[in-house]
mmCIF file of C-alpha atoms in Angstrom:
data_model
loop_
_atom_site.group_PDB
_atom_site.id
_atom_site.type_symbol
_atom_site.label_atom_id
_atom_site.label_comp_id
_atom_site.label_asym_id
_atom_site.label_seq_id
_atom_site.Cartn_x
_atom_site.Cartn_y
_atom_site.Cartn_z
ATOM 1 C CA MET A 830 -15.340 0.828 -11.397
ATOM 2 C CA SER A 831 -15.191 -2.822 -11.856
ATOM 3 C CA ALA A 832 -12.233 -4.673 -10.397
ATOM 4 C CA ASP A 833 -13.430 -8.012 -12.352
ATOM 5 C CA ILE A 834 -10.553 -8.722 -14.694
ATOM 6 C CA THR A 835 -12.734 -11.117 -16.681
ATOM 7 C CA SER A 836 -14.681 -8.123 -17.984
ATOM 8 C CA LEU A 837 -11.740 -6.614 -19.716
ATOM 9 C CA PRO A 838 -11.279 -6.723 -23.453
ATOM 10 C CA MET A 839 -9.430 -9.410 -24.675
ATOM 11 C CA ASP A 840 -6.866 -9.497 -27.616
ATOM 12 C CA ARG A 841 -6.194 -5.891 -27.762
ATOM 13 C CA THR A 842 -3.173 -4.978 -29.993
ATOM 14 C CA ASN A 843 -0.089 -3.033 -29.116
ATOM 15 C CA LYS A 844 1.643 -0.503 -31.239
ATOM 16 C CA LYS A 845 3.151 -2.833 -33.690
ATOM 17 C CA GLY A 846 -0.310 -4.402 -34.400
ATOM 18 C CA LEU A 847 0.265 -7.406 -32.531
ATOM 19 C CA SER A 848 -2.373 -9.088 -30.339
ATOM 20 C CA ARG A 849 -1.939 -9.188 -26.970
ATOM 21 C CA GLY A 850 -3.806 -10.575 -23.768
ATOM 22 C CA LYS A 851 -5.224 -8.569 -20.763
ATOM 23 C CA THR A 852 -2.505 -6.658 -19.142
ATOM 24 C CA ILE A 853 -2.923 -5.347 -15.726
ATOM 25 C CA GLY A 854 -0.763 -2.535 -14.186
ATOM 26 C CA LEU A 855 1.142 -2.728 -10.708
ATOM 27 C CA LEU A 856 1.952 0.713 -9.390
ATOM 28 C CA THR A 857 4.141 0.264 -6.250
ATOM 29 C CA GLN A 858 7.493 1.244 -4.854
ATOM 30 C CA GLY A 859 9.126 -1.415 -6.728
ATOM 31 C CA ALA A 860 11.220 -4.027 -4.837
ATOM 32 C CA VAL A 861 13.081 -1.729 -2.409
ATOM 33 C CA ASP A 862 12.394 -3.531 0.862
ATOM 34 C CA PRO A 863 11.176 -6.990 1.862
ATOM 35 C CA ASN A 864 7.473 -5.978 1.981
ATOM 36 C CA ASN A 865 7.547 -4.345 -1.822
ATOM 37 C CA ARG A 866 9.320 -7.864 -3.005
ATOM 38 C CA SER A 867 6.305 -9.376 -1.383
ATOM 39 C CA ILE A 868 3.774 -7.436 -2.987
ATOM 40 C CA TRP A 869 5.293 -7.649 -6.215
ATOM 41 C CA ALA A 870 6.031 -11.500 -6.014
ATOM 42 C CA GLY A 871 2.158 -11.806 -5.124
ATOM 43 C CA ALA A 872 1.108 -9.739 -7.939
ATOM 44 C CA VAL A 873 3.188 -11.696 -10.364
ATOM 45 C CA ALA A 874 1.975 -15.300 -9.034
ATOM 46 C CA ALA A 875 -1.698 -13.779 -9.149
ATOM 47 C CA ALA A 876 -1.379 -12.584 -12.690
ATOM 48 C CA LYS A 877 0.107 -15.825 -13.764
ATOM 49 C CA ASP A 878 -2.624 -17.921 -12.234
ATOM 50 C CA ALA A 879 -5.396 -15.575 -13.956
ATOM 51 C CA GLY A 880 -3.594 -15.790 -17.218
ATOM 52 C CA VAL A 881 -2.887 -12.140 -17.658
ATOM 53 C CA ASN A 882 0.197 -9.955 -18.382
ATOM 54 C CA LEU A 883 1.677 -7.962 -15.648
ATOM 55 C CA VAL A 884 3.480 -4.562 -16.094
ATOM 56 C CA CYS A 885 5.106 -2.922 -12.982
ATOM 57 C CA PHE A 886 5.420 0.792 -12.707
ATOM 58 C CA PRO A 887 7.950 1.094 -9.772
ATOM 59 C CA GLY A 888 8.013 4.680 -8.652
ATOM 60 C CA ARG A 889 8.408 6.088 -5.353
ATOM 61 C CA THR A 890 6.191 7.752 -2.708
ATOM 62 C CA LEU A 891 3.904 10.470 -3.657
ATOM 63 C CA HIS A 892 4.779 14.035 -2.921
ATOM 64 C CA SER A 893 8.097 12.984 -1.499
ATOM 65 C CA PRO A 894 10.275 15.706 -0.197
ATOM 66 C CA TYR A 895 13.270 14.112 -1.441
ATOM 67 C CA GLU A 896 13.946 15.254 -5.088
ATOM 68 C CA PHE A 897 15.266 12.051 -6.562
ATOM 69 C CA GLU A 898 12.001 10.004 -5.175
ATOM 70 C CA ALA A 899 9.763 12.561 -6.830
ATOM 71 C CA GLN A 900 11.355 12.375 -10.136
ATOM 72 C CA SER A 901 10.957 8.708 -10.179
ATOM 73 C CA ASN A 902 7.282 8.964 -10.124
ATOM 74 C CA VAL A 903 7.105 10.261 -13.838
ATOM 75 C CA ILE A 904 6.556 6.699 -14.289
ATOM 76 C CA TYR A 905 3.099 6.938 -13.439
ATOM 77 C CA ASP A 906 2.608 9.091 -16.287
ATOM 78 C CA LEU A 907 3.094 5.961 -18.601
ATOM 79 C CA VAL A 908 -0.099 4.037 -17.028
ATOM 80 C CA ASP A 909 -2.995 4.617 -19.557
ATOM 81 C CA SER A 910 -5.681 2.448 -21.448
ATOM 82 C CA GLN A 911 -3.190 2.021 -24.244
ATOM 83 C CA ASN A 912 -0.754 -0.015 -22.139
ATOM 84 C CA VAL A 913 -2.861 -1.549 -19.327
ATOM 85 C CA ASP A 914 -6.510 -2.839 -19.200
ATOM 86 C CA GLY A 915 -6.600 -2.212 -15.433
ATOM 87 C CA ILE A 916 -4.292 -1.357 -12.613
ATOM 88 C CA VAL A 917 -3.583 -2.375 -8.948
ATOM 89 C CA ILE A 918 -2.114 0.464 -6.912
ATOM 90 C CA TRP A 919 -0.274 -0.577 -3.552
ATOM 91 C CA LEU A 920 -1.498 2.970 -2.114
ATOM 92 C CA ALA A 921 -0.444 2.141 1.401
ATOM 93 C CA GLY A 922 3.331 2.211 -0.036
ATOM 94 C CA LEU A 923 3.018 5.235 -1.980
ATOM 95 C CA ASN A 924 1.250 7.509 0.370
ATOM 96 C CA SER A 925 3.579 8.188 3.387
ATOM 97 C CA TRP A 926 3.798 11.926 2.630
ATOM 98 C CA ILE A 927 0.193 12.454 1.675
ATOM 99 C CA SER A 928 -3.050 13.129 3.381
ATOM 100 C CA GLN A 929 -6.071 10.561 3.226
ATOM 101 C CA LYS A 930 -7.934 13.170 1.088
ATOM 102 C CA GLU A 931 -5.062 13.719 -1.186
ATOM 103 C CA ASN A 932 -5.423 9.876 -2.350
ATOM 104 C CA ARG A 933 -8.303 10.314 -4.229
ATOM 105 C CA PRO A 934 -6.912 12.712 -6.666
ATOM 106 C CA PHE A 935 -3.973 10.381 -7.391
ATOM 107 C CA LEU A 936 -6.634 7.592 -8.308
ATOM 108 C CA GLU A 937 -8.781 9.793 -10.412
ATOM 109 C CA ARG A 938 -5.818 10.463 -12.865
ATOM 110 C CA PHE A 939 -6.497 6.865 -14.066
ATOM 111 C CA GLU A 940 -10.182 7.406 -14.950
ATOM 112 C CA GLY A 941 -11.633 5.073 -17.245
ATOM 113 C CA LEU A 942 -9.374 2.319 -16.042
ATOM 114 C CA PRO A 943 -10.542 -0.192 -13.353
ATOM 115 C CA VAL A 944 -8.556 0.680 -10.442
ATOM 116 C CA VAL A 945 -7.903 -1.627 -7.116
ATOM 117 C CA THR A 946 -6.023 -0.271 -4.187
ATOM 118 C CA VAL A 947 -4.025 -2.226 -1.857
ATOM 119 C CA GLY A 948 -3.590 -1.333 1.925
ATOM 120 C CA ILE A 949 -5.644 1.898 1.783
ATOM 121 C CA LEU A 950 -9.532 1.866 1.402
ATOM 122 C CA VAL A 951 -10.850 5.070 -0.940
ATOM 123 C CA ASP A 952 -14.469 5.487 -1.239
ATOM 124 C CA GLY A 953 -15.662 4.543 -4.704
ATOM 125 C CA PHE A 954 -12.728 2.320 -5.686
ATOM 126 C CA PRO A 955 -12.532 -1.257 -4.700
ATOM 127 C CA GLY A 956 -9.540 -2.082 -2.210
ATOM 128 C CA VAL A 957 -7.995 -4.988 -0.353
ATOM 129 C CA VAL A 958 -6.709 -4.078 3.116
ATOM 130 C CA VAL A 959 -4.843 -5.840 5.924
ATOM 131 C CA ASP A 960 -6.238 -5.639 9.403
ATOM 132 C CA ASN A 961 -3.292 -3.808 10.823
ATOM 133 C CA TYR A 962 -5.161 -3.167 13.972
ATOM 134 C CA ARG A 963 -5.800 -6.598 14.867
ATOM 135 C CA GLY A 964 -2.633 -7.876 13.941
ATOM 136 C CA MET A 965 -0.871 -5.632 16.000
ATOM 137 C CA CYS A 966 -2.909 -6.382 19.037
ATOM 138 C CA ASP A 967 -2.438 -10.160 18.426
ATOM 139 C CA VAL A 968 1.462 -9.342 18.631
ATOM 140 C CA VAL A 969 1.501 -6.851 21.362
ATOM 141 C CA SER A 970 -0.898 -9.284 23.707
ATOM 142 C CA HIS A 971 1.371 -12.393 22.517
ATOM 143 C CA MET A 972 4.604 -10.502 23.851
ATOM 144 C CA ILE A 973 2.605 -9.719 27.000
ATOM 145 C CA GLN A 974 0.793 -12.916 27.912
ATOM 146 C CA VAL A 975 3.232 -15.808 26.363
ATOM 147 C CA HIS A 976 6.516 -13.982 26.778
ATOM 148 C CA LYS A 977 5.571 -11.993 30.126
ATOM 149 C CA LYS A 978 7.338 -8.771 28.496
ATOM 150 C CA SER A 979 5.918 -5.496 30.031
ATOM 151 C CA ARG A 980 8.637 -3.058 28.246
ATOM 152 C CA ILE A 981 7.663 -3.454 24.395
ATOM 153 C CA ALA A 982 9.182 -1.012 22.080
ATOM 154 C CA PHE A 983 7.449 0.073 18.966
ATOM 155 C CA ILE A 984 8.827 1.997 15.710
ATOM 156 C CA ARG A 985 5.737 4.103 14.407
ATOM 157 C CA GLY A 986 6.251 4.521 10.767
ATOM 158 C CA PRO A 987 5.290 7.841 9.134
ATOM 159 C CA LYS A 988 2.607 9.909 11.048
ATOM 160 C CA ARG A 989 0.421 10.277 8.150
ATOM 161 C CA HIS A 990 0.484 6.896 6.990
ATOM 162 C CA GLN A 991 -3.084 5.029 7.688
ATOM 163 C CA GLU A 992 -1.418 1.452 8.391
ATOM 164 C CA ALA A 993 1.226 3.012 10.643
ATOM 165 C CA LYS A 994 -1.637 5.005 12.357
ATOM 166 C CA ASP A 995 -3.728 1.647 12.929
ATOM 167 C CA ARG A 996 -0.594 -0.423 14.458
ATOM 168 C CA TYR A 997 0.307 2.368 17.007
ATOM 169 C CA ARG A 998 -3.404 2.641 18.201
ATOM 170 C CA ALA A 999 -3.516 -0.973 18.615
ATOM 171 C CA TYR A 1000 -0.221 -0.710 20.614
ATOM 172 C CA LYS A 1001 -1.218 1.694 23.006
ATOM 173 C CA ASP A 1002 -4.864 0.040 23.258
ATOM 174 C CA MET A 1003 -2.913 -3.409 24.272
ATOM 175 C CA LEU A 1004 -0.718 -1.861 26.754
ATOM 176 C CA LYS A 1005 -3.670 0.173 28.530
ATOM 177 C CA GLN A 1006 -5.824 -3.160 28.251
ATOM 178 C CA HIS A 1007 -2.984 -5.131 30.110
ATOM 179 C CA ASN A 1008 -2.305 -2.178 32.721
ATOM 180 C CA ILE A 1009 1.115 -1.264 31.214
ATOM 181 C CA GLN A 1010 2.130 2.578 31.320
ATOM 182 C CA LYS A 1011 3.238 3.391 27.838
ATOM 183 C CA ASP A 1012 6.980 4.685 27.965
ATOM 184 C CA PRO A 1013 7.689 7.346 25.433
ATOM 185 C CA GLU A 1014 11.438 6.406 25.624
ATOM 186 C CA LEU A 1015 10.323 2.885 23.808
ATOM 187 C CA ILE A 1016 8.468 4.426 21.088
#
């Protein structure tokens, strides 16, 4: 699947027969928290710079145990080649309740559309990720070396969430590297 928006068809027509330019869909949790708002704002700016339309599909986490969240995800059923030319999926924000292997079936439902993931890499799909491990290593080392802290609390995040796992692994590794005993009461 190609992620290059320049190869998408131009001047497609909408249901009223009016011409429209390239349109990218953004699947996200909406603007619920500051991280979501940053992702959304960045996508809006990138779409504007690229001269493409952006349609946001603000659902919630996949397979959420909370009924109201699960019902929000019917919005993803609206994503198809009739209304978008490609999609960007903030997968890291959507997969708190699913395993890594469950990401693929969700992505495959958009077969025929170029798909790019954000936050989680899935074989066969282009994606963009942040190096959460290195970033957390830098933060914990800074707290230890610059601020001389040895009792550093850590909020884990969802246990199935890959980014949260990477950050937790970095936290533990940096404590160990600096000979600091991990305190379960701080986690």
